[in-house]
Coordinates of C-alpha atoms in Angstrom, one line a residue:
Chain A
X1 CA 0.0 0.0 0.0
X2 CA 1.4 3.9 -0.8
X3 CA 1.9 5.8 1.9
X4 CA -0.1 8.4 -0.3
X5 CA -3.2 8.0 -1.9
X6 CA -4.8 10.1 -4.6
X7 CA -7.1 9.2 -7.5
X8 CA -5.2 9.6 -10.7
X9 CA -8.6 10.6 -12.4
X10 CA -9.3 12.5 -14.8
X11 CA -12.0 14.8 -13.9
X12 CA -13.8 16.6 -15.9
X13 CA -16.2 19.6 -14.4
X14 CA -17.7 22.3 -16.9
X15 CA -16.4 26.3 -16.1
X16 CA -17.7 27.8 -12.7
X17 CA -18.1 24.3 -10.8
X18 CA -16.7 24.0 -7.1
X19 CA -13.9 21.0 -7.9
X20 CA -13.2 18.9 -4.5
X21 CA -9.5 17.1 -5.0
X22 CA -8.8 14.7 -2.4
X23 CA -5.5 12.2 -0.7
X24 CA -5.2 10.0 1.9
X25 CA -2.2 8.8 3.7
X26 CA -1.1 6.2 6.3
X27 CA 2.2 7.8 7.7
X28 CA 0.2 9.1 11.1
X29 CA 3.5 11.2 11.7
X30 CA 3.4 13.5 8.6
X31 CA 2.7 17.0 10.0
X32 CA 3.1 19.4 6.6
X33 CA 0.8 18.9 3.8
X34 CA 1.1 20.7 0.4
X35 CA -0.9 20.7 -2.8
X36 CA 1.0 21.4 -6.1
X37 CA -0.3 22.2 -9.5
X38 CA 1.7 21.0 -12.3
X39 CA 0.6 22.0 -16.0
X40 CA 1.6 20.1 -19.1
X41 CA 5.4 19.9 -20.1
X42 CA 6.0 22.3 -16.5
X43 CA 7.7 21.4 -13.5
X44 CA 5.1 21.5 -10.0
X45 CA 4.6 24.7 -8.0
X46 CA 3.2 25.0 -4.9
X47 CA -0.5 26.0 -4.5
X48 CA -1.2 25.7 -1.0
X49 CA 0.4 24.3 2.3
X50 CA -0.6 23.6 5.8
X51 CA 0.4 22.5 9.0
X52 CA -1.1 19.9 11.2
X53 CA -4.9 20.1 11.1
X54 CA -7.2 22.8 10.2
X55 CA -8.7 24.7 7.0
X56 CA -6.5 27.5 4.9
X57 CA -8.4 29.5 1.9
X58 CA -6.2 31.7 -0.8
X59 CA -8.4 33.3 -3.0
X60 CA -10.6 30.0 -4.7
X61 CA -8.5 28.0 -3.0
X62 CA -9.2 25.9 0.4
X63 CA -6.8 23.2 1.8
X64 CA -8.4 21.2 4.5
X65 CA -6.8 18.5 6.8
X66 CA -8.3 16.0 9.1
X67 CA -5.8 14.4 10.8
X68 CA -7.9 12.2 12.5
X69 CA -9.0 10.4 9.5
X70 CA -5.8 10.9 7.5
X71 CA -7.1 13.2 4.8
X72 CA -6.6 16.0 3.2
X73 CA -8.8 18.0 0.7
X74 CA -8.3 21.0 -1.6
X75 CA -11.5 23.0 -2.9
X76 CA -11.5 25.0 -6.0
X77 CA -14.6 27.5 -6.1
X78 CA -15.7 29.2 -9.4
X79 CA -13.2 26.4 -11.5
X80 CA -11.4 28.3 -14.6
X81 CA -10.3 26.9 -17.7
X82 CA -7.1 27.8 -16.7
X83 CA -7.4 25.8 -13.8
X84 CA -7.0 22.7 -15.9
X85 CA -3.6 21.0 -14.6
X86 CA -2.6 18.0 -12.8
X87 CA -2.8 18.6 -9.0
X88 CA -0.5 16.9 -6.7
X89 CA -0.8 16.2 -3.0
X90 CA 2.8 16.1 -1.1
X91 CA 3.1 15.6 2.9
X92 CA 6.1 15.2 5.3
X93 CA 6.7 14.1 8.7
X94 CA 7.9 16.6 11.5
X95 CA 11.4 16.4 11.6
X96 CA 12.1 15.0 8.4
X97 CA 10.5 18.1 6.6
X98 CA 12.8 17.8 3.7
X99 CA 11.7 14.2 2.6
X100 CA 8.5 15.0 1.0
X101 CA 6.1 12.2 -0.1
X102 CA 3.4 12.7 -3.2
X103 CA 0.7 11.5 -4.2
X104 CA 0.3 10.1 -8.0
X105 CA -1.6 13.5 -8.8
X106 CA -5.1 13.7 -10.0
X107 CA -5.8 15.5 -13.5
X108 CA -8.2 18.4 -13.5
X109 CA -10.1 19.3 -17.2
X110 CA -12.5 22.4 -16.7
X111 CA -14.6 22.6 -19.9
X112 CA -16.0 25.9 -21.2
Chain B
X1 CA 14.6 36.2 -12.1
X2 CA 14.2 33.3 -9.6
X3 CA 14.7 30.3 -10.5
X4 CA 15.9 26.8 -11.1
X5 CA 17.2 25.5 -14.2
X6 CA 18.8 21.9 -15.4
X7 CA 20.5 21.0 -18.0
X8 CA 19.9 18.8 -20.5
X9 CA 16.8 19.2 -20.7
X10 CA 16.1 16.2 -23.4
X11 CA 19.0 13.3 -23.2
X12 CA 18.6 9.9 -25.0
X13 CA 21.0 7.8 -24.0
X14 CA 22.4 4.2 -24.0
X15 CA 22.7 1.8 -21.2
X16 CA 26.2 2.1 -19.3
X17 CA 27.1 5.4 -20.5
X18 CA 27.8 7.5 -17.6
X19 CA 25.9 10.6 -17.4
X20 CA 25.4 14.2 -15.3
X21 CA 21.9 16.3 -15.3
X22 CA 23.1 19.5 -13.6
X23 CA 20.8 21.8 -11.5
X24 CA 21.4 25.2 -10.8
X25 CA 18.8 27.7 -8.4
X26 CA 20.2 31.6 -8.0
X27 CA 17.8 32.3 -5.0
X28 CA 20.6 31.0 -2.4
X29 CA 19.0 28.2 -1.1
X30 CA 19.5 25.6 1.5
X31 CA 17.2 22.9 0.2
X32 CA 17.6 20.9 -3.0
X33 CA 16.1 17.7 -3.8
X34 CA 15.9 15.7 -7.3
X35 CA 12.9 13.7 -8.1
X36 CA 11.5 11.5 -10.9
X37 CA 8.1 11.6 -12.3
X38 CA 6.6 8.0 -13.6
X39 CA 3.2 7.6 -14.7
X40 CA 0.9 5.8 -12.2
X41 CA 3.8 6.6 -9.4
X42 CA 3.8 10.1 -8.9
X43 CA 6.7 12.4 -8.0
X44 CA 9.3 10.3 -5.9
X45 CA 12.1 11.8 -4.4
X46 CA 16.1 10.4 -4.9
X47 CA 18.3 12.3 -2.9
X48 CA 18.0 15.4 -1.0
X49 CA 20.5 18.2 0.4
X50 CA 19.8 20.0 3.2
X51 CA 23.1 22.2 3.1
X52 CA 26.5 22.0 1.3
X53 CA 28.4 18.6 1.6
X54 CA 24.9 17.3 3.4
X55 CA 22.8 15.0 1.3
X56 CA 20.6 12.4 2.3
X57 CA 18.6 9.2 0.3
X58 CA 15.0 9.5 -0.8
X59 CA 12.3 7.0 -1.5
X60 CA 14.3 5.6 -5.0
X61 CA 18.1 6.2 -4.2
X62 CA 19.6 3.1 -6.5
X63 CA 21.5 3.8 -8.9
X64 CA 22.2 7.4 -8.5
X65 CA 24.7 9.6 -7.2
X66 CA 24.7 13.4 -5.6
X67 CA 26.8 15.9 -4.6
X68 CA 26.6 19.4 -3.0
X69 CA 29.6 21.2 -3.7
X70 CA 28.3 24.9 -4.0
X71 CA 25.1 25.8 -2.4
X72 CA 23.9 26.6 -5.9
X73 CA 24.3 23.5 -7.8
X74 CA 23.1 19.6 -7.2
X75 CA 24.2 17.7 -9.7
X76 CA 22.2 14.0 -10.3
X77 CA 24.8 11.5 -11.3
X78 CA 23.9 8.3 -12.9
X79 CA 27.1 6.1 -13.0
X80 CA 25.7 3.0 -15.2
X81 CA 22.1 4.4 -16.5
X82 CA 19.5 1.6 -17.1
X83 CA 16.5 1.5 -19.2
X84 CA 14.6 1.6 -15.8
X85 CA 16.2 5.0 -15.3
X86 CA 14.1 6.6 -18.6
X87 CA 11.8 9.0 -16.5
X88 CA 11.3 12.8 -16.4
X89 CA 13.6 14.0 -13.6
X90 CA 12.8 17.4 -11.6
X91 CA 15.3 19.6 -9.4
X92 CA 14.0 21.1 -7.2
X93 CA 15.3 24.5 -4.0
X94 CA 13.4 25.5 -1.0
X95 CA 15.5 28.3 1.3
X96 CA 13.7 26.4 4.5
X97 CA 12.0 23.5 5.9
X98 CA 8.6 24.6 4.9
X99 CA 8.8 27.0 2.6
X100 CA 7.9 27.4 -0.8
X101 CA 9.9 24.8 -3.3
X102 CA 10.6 25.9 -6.6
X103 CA 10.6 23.4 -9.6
X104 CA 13.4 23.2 -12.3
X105 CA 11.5 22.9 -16.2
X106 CA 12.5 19.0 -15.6
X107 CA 14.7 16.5 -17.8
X108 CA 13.2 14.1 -19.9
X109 CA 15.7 11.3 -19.9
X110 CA 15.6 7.6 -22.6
X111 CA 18.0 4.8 -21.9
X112 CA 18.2 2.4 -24.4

């Protein structure tokens, strides 16, 4: 079993749709959890990070973690065209914050 | 501008025949890692460096080689390449623990 899950998808939601991107892990001891967005032919930049448990929003974007069921969740509200990309989970332990774990990634298609 | 860049970016190659990707980042940071990207597995990290002459093992160490010199430069060293080793490699820099981690354009590497 991965230590990080993600569905690979794709998922296809028409322009203006609330898009809910979701991992799960099994590592109970990773404390930082990221979310990357990686377009075609591009390397991945970070979107979003948290630590621990808890809820951060930027603009359309909301990261949520629940530690206590080992999931993590990133919300897209009012979903772009532009927001098409391959969206990446990552996590790392406390301690070891330099060994980051990812998930498979889960390809986003927002259709006009 | 900030960034991170590698070099080559395409290589096609043949098994045994020693080769270098190099990775540069100008924002004077601490952190470099090198990943590979395989479809169905994700992002998986190789080696990290958390400082010069410091490097530590990822998830997928075998058959590759580090070193951390200069703090600018982590070059990913693949002594005997196998065709196992055709994958699209990332660099990648982070000044801290847990901050933002920037993404070289990648290196799309074939071993025949």
């Amino acid at each position: 079993q991965k230590e990080v899950e993600q569905d690979p998808g794709p998922l296809s939601v028409p322009e203006g749709a609330i898009v809910s991107l979701n991992c799960t892990y099994s590592n109970s001891a990773f404390q930082y959890f990221m979310w990357y967005r990686q377009y075609s032919r591009k390397g991945p930049e970070l979107l979003m990070y948290t630590y621990s448990s808890g809820n951060k929003e930027d603009g359309r974007f909301t990261a949520q973690v629940d530690k206590s069921s080992k999931y993590i969740s990133l919300f897209i509200r009012d979903s772009q065209p532009s927001d098409s990309a391959t969206y990446l989970c990552a996590m790392s332990a406390s301690g070891t914050a330099s060994k980051l774990t990812f998930g498979t990634g889960t390809r986003l298609q927002v259709t006009l | 501008e900030a960034q991170v860049t590698q070099n080559p970016r395409y290589l096609i190659t043949v098994t045994g025949k020693k080769l270098t990707v190099t990775c540069s980042q100008n924002m004077n940071h601490e952190y470099m890692s090198w990943y590979r990207q395989d479809p169905g597995l994700g992002l998986r990290q190789i080696y990290y460096s958390m400082n010069v002459e410091v490097t530590d093992k990822g998830d997928v160490p075998e058959g590759y080689k580090v070193s951390r010199k200069e703090k600018r430069n982590f070059p990913l060293i693949l002594e005997s390449p196998s065709p196992n080793q055709t994958s699209l490699y990332f660099c990648a820099s982070r000044l801290g623990l847990v901050d933002t981690q920037y993404f070289g354009p990648g290196t799309r590497l074939t071993v025949l």
